[in-house]
XYZ file of C-alpha atoms in Angstrom:
667
model
C 7.890 -44.292 28.544
C 10.084 -46.526 30.564
C 7.471 -49.084 31.214
C 7.053 -49.848 27.331
C 8.468 -53.234 27.051
C 9.965 -54.000 23.462
C 12.590 -52.751 21.104
C 11.016 -49.389 20.360
C 11.043 -48.380 23.901
C 13.602 -45.621 23.365
C 12.659 -44.526 19.880
C 8.957 -44.139 21.290
C 10.018 -42.351 24.543
C 12.299 -39.861 22.448
C 9.593 -39.063 19.948
C 6.808 -38.669 22.669
C 9.054 -35.934 24.471
C 10.345 -34.468 21.296
C 6.516 -33.363 20.579
C 6.180 -32.492 24.166
C 9.303 -29.948 24.008
C 7.701 -28.646 20.577
C 4.651 -27.825 22.350
C 6.061 -26.713 25.712
C 5.385 -22.734 26.176
C 2.567 -22.624 23.614
C 0.404 -25.188 25.390
C -0.088 -26.131 29.035
C 0.992 -29.728 30.131
C -2.840 -30.907 30.391
C -3.333 -30.200 26.720
C -0.310 -32.054 25.343
C -2.287 -35.497 25.658
C -5.240 -34.106 23.496
C -2.634 -33.019 20.710
C -0.333 -36.115 20.723
C -2.713 -38.650 21.539
C -5.105 -38.133 18.186
C -1.773 -37.638 16.068
C -0.699 -40.903 17.233
C -3.672 -42.581 16.230
C -3.782 -41.045 12.780
C -0.095 -41.878 12.067
C -0.804 -45.614 12.983
C -3.745 -45.768 10.778
C -1.652 -44.053 8.094
C 1.228 -46.666 8.035
C -1.303 -49.368 7.564
C -2.779 -47.674 4.734
C 0.325 -46.756 2.966
C 0.907 -50.025 0.876
C -2.401 -49.926 -0.758
C -3.275 -46.181 -0.771
C -2.291 -45.583 -4.695
C -4.567 -48.482 -5.515
C -7.486 -47.309 -3.613
C -7.220 -43.989 -5.376
C -7.020 -45.469 -8.777
C -9.948 -47.779 -8.034
C -12.061 -44.778 -6.959
C -11.327 -42.975 -9.952
C -12.192 -46.096 -12.133
C -15.584 -46.944 -10.441
C -16.728 -43.779 -8.855
C -19.396 -43.080 -11.704
C -20.722 -46.413 -11.939
C -23.192 -46.449 -9.422
C -21.470 -49.252 -7.380
C -21.194 -49.699 -3.717
C -17.931 -47.884 -3.223
C -17.093 -48.544 0.234
C -17.180 -52.516 -0.327
C -14.856 -52.049 -3.410
C -12.262 -49.525 -1.686
C -12.233 -51.408 1.622
C -11.547 -54.776 -0.670
C -8.637 -52.860 -2.546
C -7.249 -51.329 0.765
C -7.090 -54.713 2.733
C -8.534 -53.168 5.577
C -12.079 -52.197 6.869
C -11.416 -48.512 6.353
C -9.665 -46.260 3.644
C -8.688 -42.658 2.653
C -9.292 -40.806 -0.555
C -7.035 -37.830 0.049
C -3.825 -37.169 -1.973
C -2.489 -35.926 1.309
C -0.794 -37.597 4.209
C 1.261 -36.148 7.145
C 4.475 -35.893 5.099
C 3.063 -33.723 2.200
C 0.803 -31.193 3.871
C 2.770 -28.512 3.004
C 4.147 -25.313 4.870
C 1.482 -22.716 3.596
C -1.911 -24.529 3.563
C -1.142 -27.213 6.186
C -4.539 -26.489 8.000
C -6.584 -26.832 4.919
C -4.719 -29.615 3.558
C -5.131 -31.681 7.018
C -8.562 -31.053 7.162
C -8.984 -32.470 3.734
C -6.960 -35.357 4.470
C -9.352 -36.121 7.493
C -12.559 -35.546 5.624
C -11.698 -38.102 2.996
C -11.338 -41.076 5.402
C -14.157 -43.595 5.587
C -16.825 -42.814 7.987
C -15.655 -45.248 10.651
C -12.268 -43.271 10.838
C -13.904 -39.708 10.757
C -16.056 -40.513 13.760
C -12.734 -41.172 15.822
C -11.408 -37.362 14.982
C -14.977 -36.112 15.693
C -14.771 -37.919 19.126
C -11.084 -36.507 19.768
C -12.419 -32.996 18.548
C -9.668 -32.908 16.322
C -10.681 -29.904 14.470
C -10.228 -27.858 17.616
C -6.758 -29.265 17.990
C -6.035 -28.326 14.392
C -6.995 -24.685 14.823
C -5.165 -24.263 18.093
C -1.870 -25.828 16.562
C -2.244 -23.668 13.377
C -2.798 -20.557 15.664
C 0.576 -21.199 17.306
C 2.426 -22.033 13.952
C 2.891 -25.320 15.149
C 0.753 -27.378 12.710
C 3.163 -28.070 10.199
C 6.001 -28.921 12.449
C 4.170 -31.404 14.830
C 2.776 -33.124 11.646
C 6.371 -33.410 10.235
C 7.358 -35.247 13.454
C 4.462 -37.802 13.247
C 5.255 -38.491 9.687
C 8.891 -39.309 10.401
C 8.070 -42.327 12.914
C 6.798 -45.686 11.870
C 3.986 -46.790 14.021
C 2.617 -49.735 11.733
C 1.655 -52.802 13.951
C 4.384 -54.792 12.396
C 6.866 -52.335 13.873
C 5.066 -51.454 17.282
C 2.963 -54.201 18.662
C -0.636 -53.804 19.929
C 0.589 -54.081 23.447
C 3.236 -51.651 22.897
C 0.629 -49.169 21.159
C -1.780 -49.740 23.954
C 0.710 -48.621 26.639
C 1.823 -45.575 24.538
C -1.935 -44.657 24.659
C -2.291 -45.222 28.336
C 1.032 -43.591 29.325
C 0.110 -40.499 27.053
C -3.081 -40.319 29.291
C -1.281 -40.792 32.541
C 1.582 -38.423 31.861
C -0.290 -35.704 30.199
C -3.301 -35.150 32.460
C -6.593 -36.294 33.485
C -8.241 -33.880 30.940
C -8.805 -36.897 28.753
C -11.925 -38.032 30.599
C -12.349 -37.594 34.439
C -9.504 -39.561 35.811
C -7.268 -41.767 33.613
C -7.335 -44.573 36.352
C -10.712 -45.102 35.361
C -9.753 -46.768 32.260
C -6.168 -47.715 32.736
C -5.471 -51.396 33.395
C -1.815 -52.387 33.568
C -0.683 -54.841 31.141
C 0.308 -57.188 33.693
C -2.926 -57.255 35.205
C -4.481 -57.821 31.680
C -2.192 -60.707 30.945
C -3.170 -62.338 34.102
C -6.484 -61.787 33.780
C -6.563 -63.219 30.178
C -4.455 -66.294 31.178
C -6.742 -67.222 34.100
C -9.864 -66.518 32.009
C -8.737 -68.713 28.981
C -6.360 -71.256 30.173
C -9.257 -73.572 31.409
C -10.427 -73.877 27.979
C -7.226 -75.289 26.305
C -8.529 -78.606 25.862
C -11.670 -77.166 24.298
C -9.398 -74.933 21.746
C -7.389 -78.276 21.136
C -10.444 -80.238 20.219
C -12.150 -77.578 17.953
C -9.669 -75.656 16.316
C -10.489 -72.494 15.069
C -13.356 -72.193 17.596
C -15.103 -68.813 17.307
C -16.076 -67.073 20.526
C -17.173 -63.493 21.737
C -15.330 -61.309 24.180
C -16.976 -58.439 25.860
C -15.621 -55.538 28.025
C -18.127 -53.334 29.512
C -15.623 -50.383 30.419
C -13.158 -50.842 27.536
C -11.232 -47.704 27.753
C -8.680 -47.850 25.046
C -9.486 -51.354 24.167
C -6.188 -52.958 26.053
C -7.952 -55.835 27.714
C -9.705 -56.791 24.273
C -6.599 -56.711 22.260
C -4.678 -58.525 24.819
C -7.285 -61.232 25.059
C -7.275 -61.466 20.975
C -3.601 -61.467 20.832
C -3.456 -63.962 23.660
C -5.341 -66.755 21.678
C -3.460 -65.972 18.376
C -0.569 -67.383 20.379
C -2.321 -70.690 20.425
C -0.801 -70.899 16.432
C 2.286 -72.120 18.211
C 0.354 -75.376 19.356
C -2.480 -76.138 17.067
C -3.065 -75.472 13.288
C -5.782 -73.168 13.831
C -6.077 -70.547 16.688
C -9.469 -69.985 18.251
C -11.043 -66.693 17.006
C -12.387 -63.891 19.665
C -14.661 -61.533 18.114
C -14.532 -58.238 20.418
C -17.232 -56.193 21.812
C -17.098 -53.180 24.214
C -18.496 -50.172 25.529
C -16.855 -46.974 26.836
C -18.381 -43.827 28.528
C -15.494 -41.191 27.689
C -15.447 -40.085 23.848
C -11.411 -39.602 23.479
C -10.746 -43.021 25.143
C -13.577 -44.635 22.989
C -11.799 -43.229 19.928
C -8.698 -44.597 20.799
C -10.420 -48.114 21.114
C -12.193 -47.514 17.827
C -8.655 -46.905 16.273
C -7.418 -49.967 17.730
C -10.058 -52.291 16.604
C -9.842 -50.815 12.990
C -6.451 -52.461 12.831
C -7.752 -55.927 14.208
C -8.114 -58.644 11.803
C -9.992 -61.794 11.985
C -8.372 -64.596 9.816
C -11.569 -66.038 8.871
C -13.113 -62.603 8.084
C -10.167 -60.054 7.234
C -12.438 -57.266 5.937
C -14.558 -57.137 9.101
C -14.824 -53.768 10.922
C -14.389 -54.844 14.375
C -14.665 -51.242 15.740
C -18.292 -51.165 14.765
C -18.562 -53.395 17.933
C -17.159 -50.910 20.432
C -19.752 -48.586 21.617
C -20.092 -45.116 23.359
C -22.162 -44.498 26.287
C -22.673 -45.324 29.957
C -22.782 -49.056 30.277
C -25.005 -48.740 33.483
C -27.597 -46.455 32.003
C -27.462 -46.832 28.307
C -26.588 -50.472 27.514
C -25.596 -50.742 23.946
C -25.612 -54.492 24.244
C -29.050 -55.269 25.704
C -30.035 -58.892 25.846
C -26.848 -60.001 24.154
C -24.684 -62.616 25.798
C -21.104 -63.397 25.464
C -18.549 -66.651 25.705
C -15.905 -64.428 27.624
C -15.886 -61.009 29.590
C -13.147 -59.037 30.801
C -13.346 -55.684 32.537
C -11.756 -53.307 35.093
C -14.494 -50.707 36.078
C -13.460 -47.706 38.037
C -12.910 -48.074 41.716
C -15.220 -46.388 44.100
C -17.175 -44.184 41.134
C -20.542 -42.823 41.963
C -23.327 -43.826 39.986
C -25.668 -40.858 40.665
C -25.714 -39.738 36.978
C -27.098 -43.399 36.128
C -29.113 -43.566 39.231
C -32.704 -42.757 37.997
C -32.400 -45.345 35.082
C -30.756 -48.185 37.085
C -33.497 -47.848 39.751
C -36.074 -47.912 37.318
C -34.531 -51.138 35.616
C -34.185 -52.631 39.055
C -37.990 -51.906 39.766
C -39.359 -52.736 36.661
C -37.420 -55.955 35.579
C -36.222 -57.257 38.731
C -34.071 -60.679 38.126
C -34.981 -60.351 34.456
C -33.109 -57.137 34.349
C -29.174 -56.557 35.086
C -29.734 -55.134 38.661
C -32.297 -57.557 40.141
C -30.093 -58.830 42.923
C -29.695 -55.482 44.600
C -28.408 -52.026 44.484
C -25.054 -50.831 46.269
C -24.806 -47.477 47.884
C -24.740 -44.557 45.387
C -21.024 -43.773 46.321
C -19.720 -46.954 44.604
C -20.987 -48.650 41.243
C -18.687 -51.490 41.390
C -21.178 -54.167 42.131
C -23.455 -52.798 39.529
C -20.719 -53.688 36.751
C -20.536 -56.915 38.492
C -24.133 -57.618 37.850
C -23.963 -56.398 34.378
C -21.117 -58.952 33.671
C -23.228 -61.819 35.065
C -26.175 -60.758 33.066
C -24.131 -61.074 29.914
C -22.799 -64.548 30.518
C -23.378 -66.632 27.508
C -26.359 -68.981 28.368
C -25.460 -72.562 29.766
C -27.279 -74.128 26.789
C -25.189 -72.241 24.240
C -21.917 -73.357 26.183
C -22.046 -70.921 29.023
C -19.727 -68.057 29.789
C -16.765 -66.862 31.956
C -15.804 -63.542 33.088
C -12.867 -61.699 34.791
C -13.277 -58.557 36.557
C -10.915 -56.287 38.539
C -12.442 -54.791 41.735
C -11.144 -52.987 44.875
C -11.680 -54.761 48.152
C -15.008 -53.129 49.185
C -17.446 -55.563 47.152
C -15.919 -58.415 49.274
C -17.350 -56.974 52.319
C -19.216 -53.771 52.114
C -22.896 -53.844 53.429
C -24.302 -55.779 56.317
C -26.911 -58.499 55.987
C -29.809 -57.226 54.010
C -28.205 -54.351 52.051
C -27.624 -54.255 48.544
C -24.183 -55.239 48.675
C -24.685 -58.167 50.759
C -27.854 -59.266 48.528
C -25.697 -59.174 45.227
C -23.139 -61.122 46.918
C -25.676 -63.774 48.044
C -27.205 -63.853 44.697
C -23.767 -64.712 43.099
C -22.898 -67.366 45.747
C -26.216 -68.979 46.002
C -26.461 -69.205 42.190
C -22.817 -70.775 42.183
C -21.352 -68.169 39.958
C -18.146 -67.427 41.626
C -15.067 -69.625 40.979
C -12.256 -67.621 42.434
C -11.100 -64.412 43.642
C -7.346 -63.757 43.492
C -5.960 -61.077 45.835
C -3.293 -58.891 44.178
C -0.333 -57.060 45.334
C -0.630 -53.498 46.419
C 0.525 -50.543 44.458
C 0.040 -52.246 41.130
C -1.939 -49.566 39.620
C -1.023 -46.298 38.533
C -3.072 -43.975 40.222
C -4.093 -46.076 43.688
C -1.996 -48.251 45.892
C -5.184 -49.977 47.242
C -5.664 -53.678 47.269
C -7.346 -55.024 44.250
C -8.810 -58.149 43.403
C -9.553 -60.436 40.139
C -12.825 -62.125 40.515
C -13.489 -65.373 38.240
C -17.226 -65.481 37.338
C -18.556 -68.465 35.737
C -21.870 -70.306 34.864
C -20.307 -73.317 33.431
C -18.200 -74.591 36.570
C -16.249 -77.888 36.229
C -17.707 -80.483 38.498
C -14.884 -80.240 41.155
C -15.703 -76.573 41.575
C -19.694 -76.598 42.094
C -20.737 -75.173 45.114
C -17.121 -74.148 45.904
C -15.074 -70.985 45.748
C -11.295 -70.829 45.691
C -9.276 -67.872 47.333
C -5.768 -67.082 46.263
C -3.572 -64.801 47.893
C -1.275 -63.558 45.489
C -0.316 -60.332 47.390
C 3.200 -61.247 47.775
C 3.871 -62.374 44.202
C 4.453 -58.906 42.671
C 8.068 -58.229 41.258
C 9.454 -54.572 42.180
C 9.874 -52.140 39.204
C 12.881 -50.461 38.533
C 11.032 -47.077 38.352
C 7.791 -46.212 39.778
C 4.832 -44.943 37.535
C 2.837 -43.100 39.811
C 1.618 -45.493 42.422
C 2.599 -48.392 40.389
C 6.146 -49.950 42.011
C 4.871 -53.425 41.478
C 4.134 -55.849 38.733
C 3.188 -59.383 38.078
C 5.885 -60.962 36.105
C 5.624 -63.857 33.731
C 6.753 -66.329 36.505
C 4.019 -65.036 38.663
C 1.494 -65.459 36.156
C 2.457 -68.847 35.602
C 2.520 -69.621 39.336
C -1.214 -68.161 39.882
C -2.495 -69.789 36.985
C -0.965 -73.087 38.341
C -2.525 -72.750 41.588
C -5.948 -71.915 40.182
C -5.946 -74.925 37.872
C -4.617 -77.174 40.588
C -7.580 -76.244 42.797
C -5.984 -77.509 45.866
C -5.508 -76.117 49.342
C -2.152 -74.449 50.270
C -0.885 -71.670 52.297
C -1.862 -69.365 49.447
C -5.118 -71.189 48.217
C -7.997 -71.767 50.134
C -11.102 -73.617 48.971
C -14.568 -73.121 50.564
C -18.117 -74.081 50.306
C -19.955 -71.078 49.242
C -22.032 -71.147 52.573
C -18.984 -70.660 54.608
C -19.224 -67.168 53.532
C -22.892 -66.808 54.928
C -24.361 -65.726 58.219
C -27.711 -64.865 59.644
C -28.040 -61.540 61.420
C -30.457 -62.627 64.369
C -32.030 -60.029 66.425
C -31.488 -60.612 70.423
C -33.836 -59.085 72.693
C -33.508 -58.383 76.350
C -36.279 -57.985 79.077
C -36.987 -54.414 80.203
C -35.782 -54.245 84.100
C -36.466 -50.837 85.588
C -37.291 -48.920 88.974
C -39.304 -45.755 88.933
C -37.589 -42.905 90.761
C -39.007 -39.500 91.255
C -37.207 -36.100 91.913
C -37.246 -32.535 90.776
C -34.957 -32.905 87.813
C -36.680 -35.996 86.327
C -40.091 -34.029 86.393
C -38.407 -31.152 84.569
C -37.246 -33.534 81.973
C -41.056 -35.110 81.894
C -42.454 -31.680 81.280
C -40.366 -31.308 78.173
C -41.919 -34.392 76.612
C -44.611 -33.840 73.831
C -47.298 -35.997 75.537
C -47.200 -34.021 78.695
C -47.717 -31.001 76.259
C -50.747 -32.266 74.919
C -52.439 -32.414 78.459
C -54.932 -29.464 79.391
C -53.539 -27.091 81.896
C -55.699 -28.327 84.471
C -54.135 -31.875 83.889
C -50.848 -30.830 83.721
C -51.062 -28.918 87.144
C -52.631 -31.975 88.896
C -50.351 -34.318 87.318
C -47.311 -32.379 88.434
C -48.553 -32.105 91.852
C -49.276 -35.809 91.843
C -45.562 -36.548 90.795
C -44.157 -34.391 93.439
C -45.777 -36.340 96.060
C -43.696 -39.153 95.228
C -40.207 -37.186 95.316
C -37.551 -39.161 96.911
C -39.223 -42.448 96.353
C -37.997 -45.343 94.363
C -40.465 -48.023 93.427
C -40.607 -51.023 91.116
C -42.558 -51.296 88.013
C -45.241 -53.304 89.493
C -46.057 -50.565 91.816
C -46.071 -48.143 88.777
C -48.565 -50.342 86.844
C -50.970 -51.279 90.057
C -50.772 -48.022 92.083
C -49.321 -45.072 90.376
C -51.275 -45.412 87.034
C -54.572 -46.297 88.747
C -54.470 -43.319 90.875
C -52.902 -40.820 88.441
C -55.258 -37.632 88.284
C -55.628 -37.546 84.490
C -58.698 -38.450 82.541
C -56.977 -40.614 80.087
C -53.670 -42.105 80.198
C -52.702 -43.262 76.641
C -49.733 -45.182 75.534
C -47.806 -42.201 74.643
C -48.132 -40.775 78.131
C -47.282 -43.993 79.718
C -44.045 -44.280 77.815
C -43.340 -40.723 78.398
C -43.554 -41.405 82.158
C -41.382 -44.244 81.839
C -38.658 -42.584 79.995
C -38.305 -39.515 82.302
C -38.657 -41.416 85.669
C -37.609 -45.084 84.676
C -33.960 -45.972 85.820
C -32.396 -49.160 84.684
C -31.669 -51.961 87.456
C -30.418 -55.229 86.298
C -31.673 -56.867 89.413
C -35.181 -55.641 88.942
C -38.197 -58.123 88.088
C -38.966 -58.772 84.397
C -41.636 -56.414 83.363
C -44.966 -58.035 81.788
C -47.913 -56.178 80.525
C -50.819 -58.132 79.440
C -48.673 -61.269 79.817
C -46.109 -60.088 77.226
C -42.639 -59.502 78.383
C -41.619 -55.869 77.860
C -38.134 -55.663 75.971
C -35.571 -53.164 76.806
C -34.961 -51.414 73.309
C -31.466 -49.974 74.473
C -30.359 -53.666 74.929
C -31.341 -54.817 71.699
C -28.452 -56.549 70.039
C -27.494 -58.538 66.893
C -25.588 -61.631 66.400
C -23.943 -62.682 63.135
C -24.243 -66.576 63.252
C -22.729 -68.671 60.541
C -24.970 -70.321 58.167
C -23.738 -73.609 59.257
C -24.160 -73.179 62.851
C -27.362 -73.942 64.890
C -28.846 -70.588 66.237
C -29.894 -72.082 69.392
C -26.564 -73.726 69.990
C -24.600 -70.697 69.175
C -27.046 -68.672 71.770
C -26.279 -71.205 74.219
C -22.593 -71.155 73.940
C -21.915 -67.346 73.192
C -24.774 -65.325 74.271
C -26.648 -66.900 77.322
C -23.477 -67.426 79.521
C -23.327 -63.594 79.311
C -26.874 -62.654 79.148
C -29.049 -65.612 80.561
C -32.307 -63.632 79.963
C -31.630 -62.841 76.263
C -33.990 -64.326 73.710
C -34.125 -64.371 70.147
C -36.631 -62.214 68.214
C -38.576 -64.602 66.006
C -40.394 -61.781 64.063
C -37.060 -60.920 62.666
C -36.788 -63.202 59.664
C -35.141 -63.175 56.123
C -37.427 -61.919 53.295
C -36.392 -64.533 51.097
C -36.364 -67.856 53.143
C -38.708 -66.653 55.756
C -36.595 -68.245 58.682
C -35.382 -66.346 61.681
C -32.493 -63.929 61.034
C -31.876 -62.013 57.908
C -28.939 -63.647 55.728
C -25.773 -61.926 54.964
C -22.683 -62.720 52.890
C -19.299 -61.272 53.201
C -15.700 -62.511 52.229
C -13.260 -61.631 54.658
C -10.120 -62.217 52.587
C -7.565 -61.271 55.320
C -9.102 -63.629 57.944
C -8.568 -66.759 55.995
C -5.022 -65.994 55.266
C -4.173 -64.379 58.541
C -0.909 -65.823 60.154
C -0.130 -65.228 63.673
C 3.079 -63.947 64.611
C 4.624 -64.601 68.217
C 4.961 -61.519 69.706
C 8.734 -60.620 70.673
C 9.539 -61.413 74.392
C 9.480 -58.397 76.821
C 13.215 -59.389 77.941
C 14.287 -59.178 74.280
C 12.405 -55.624 74.032
C 14.156 -54.360 76.938
C 17.450 -55.455 75.987
C 17.190 -53.872 72.680
C 16.007 -50.644 74.466
C 19.049 -50.609 76.839
C 21.169 -50.941 73.882
C 19.712 -48.019 72.103
C 19.984 -46.237 75.498
C 23.628 -46.723 75.595
C 24.102 -45.483 71.826
C 22.265 -42.501 72.643
C 24.049 -41.693 75.582
C 27.243 -41.928 73.778
C 25.973 -39.709 70.871
C 24.935 -36.974 73.562
C 28.262 -37.232 75.113
C 30.092 -36.504 71.914
C 27.908 -33.414 71.562
């Protein structure tokens, strides 16, 4: 737990490992998380309820038979959007009827807490602990530690949850990296997302805004964003208010997020149950916020996750709703759903006439360039760029996530760009801004410290060119994929081997036995000859002993006996130049460049007979060439390094050879 960074580090680490030691031997390592995680949530909720627990029980006894709405009364007395009516807690379960007493304790929570433990399948955990005679001991362990939010902050608690999942196995969900976003990434994204609105927050103090995380995991992104704006109290009398919304696919992590949100309070509405805004289900195929829009969004969808399970409903929405739905721009390859989450985020931006919305989403490198012109990925990028929705992309250091060392990027999406950013995209290279960690956590050996967060935010806000900041017109990322044709130039050569090849063709096989016999004899008469194509058209085909020479048979003859000859004459049939399919090529020509000028400079000097296929057009603008977009990050920040001089290399080799000779001499 060394990465939990506040005064509770040592206490929490010792506590977690104490429970792990007690479980060792009776439970497998991968079961520890399923036991410790729900009990951690339970103890945190219990700590919050302790000050008003007796008052809640008294109020229940006083009003229970009066036909009143008890939930409203009890949450008001509790001072929280949840309560418990059991006389038990983790410290008084007793050693003889521990299981029954704990079950009574859980059953008498308000509905919004009970659902948490149902999703944890906590009854199974209770039974397993009881069977191994460990239930009383583990409950006592938890009763002894104070996990109240005033003692253990939201961020520290979020780290506890995530590290429990990371350390004690991927049995919670299908890979904990799917929902674990390191706190430094969360803090950076929150800062980039909210910092541009500082002036707005100052002008409209107490402004209420919505925040949505489509893959909310344990709720770390949401709680950090809420905590971030609470820090505005230092500057203004009244801080902005963020109302959280989120969706999570894994029941266990959804349960943790519910627990976290039960403890979050809005100063303007302290009794509001924010956990009701955290929904369970697949965002892609079971959108729980259909038609809703949000002022801010934050998201770290799983990298490289297949969307096969969602495919039918996603395809249906794409086909039936088009751009009126979430996925109208395009569908990526089934193996990676990242760009579906990107489109979902865009679809939920608050409408411009309501102030617009901004979003920060963490993605791997593949959405930058995967898929060529006309592909689903390229069309999604095209939609984003041509609708001016991309503000900036920040390249993060490698080895900054727990389970992967791949390159990652924060995309900043907005439908309310400032005037200077309109039509522009800023790329920021922060790959060298990571600080080294004292101890690796899986693949994570780098983190973005506060100094780096401040630097990146300043670079973003300044919106100026520098070695680590590049600004582009959105069209700089676009190109047209133009189809380039070359004329067919062949001679006809006849020999035994080519005749055998021709006889294997399906068109030869369709001929009658008599036609086959006569045609073979006719071709054998040509053995040893090499003729040009005009001879083939004007003499060979006219004398061929076959009742009818259709197009298929003609093409089969050309395929078998034709031999490429760059010096041969261009072939025309009915005044139409015949093209060589084998020489067909494609050129990606930048959008800002004239196609003909590009051909004259880059293609015709090498292939003077090349022509553009004017029938190969874009389906949207009907112009020649299919439009594509890609953002080749490395190209824009590449710095040439002068190779070492060969003499320097040879001198070093000689020096090393001398050292090796000395060592061998000693042996």
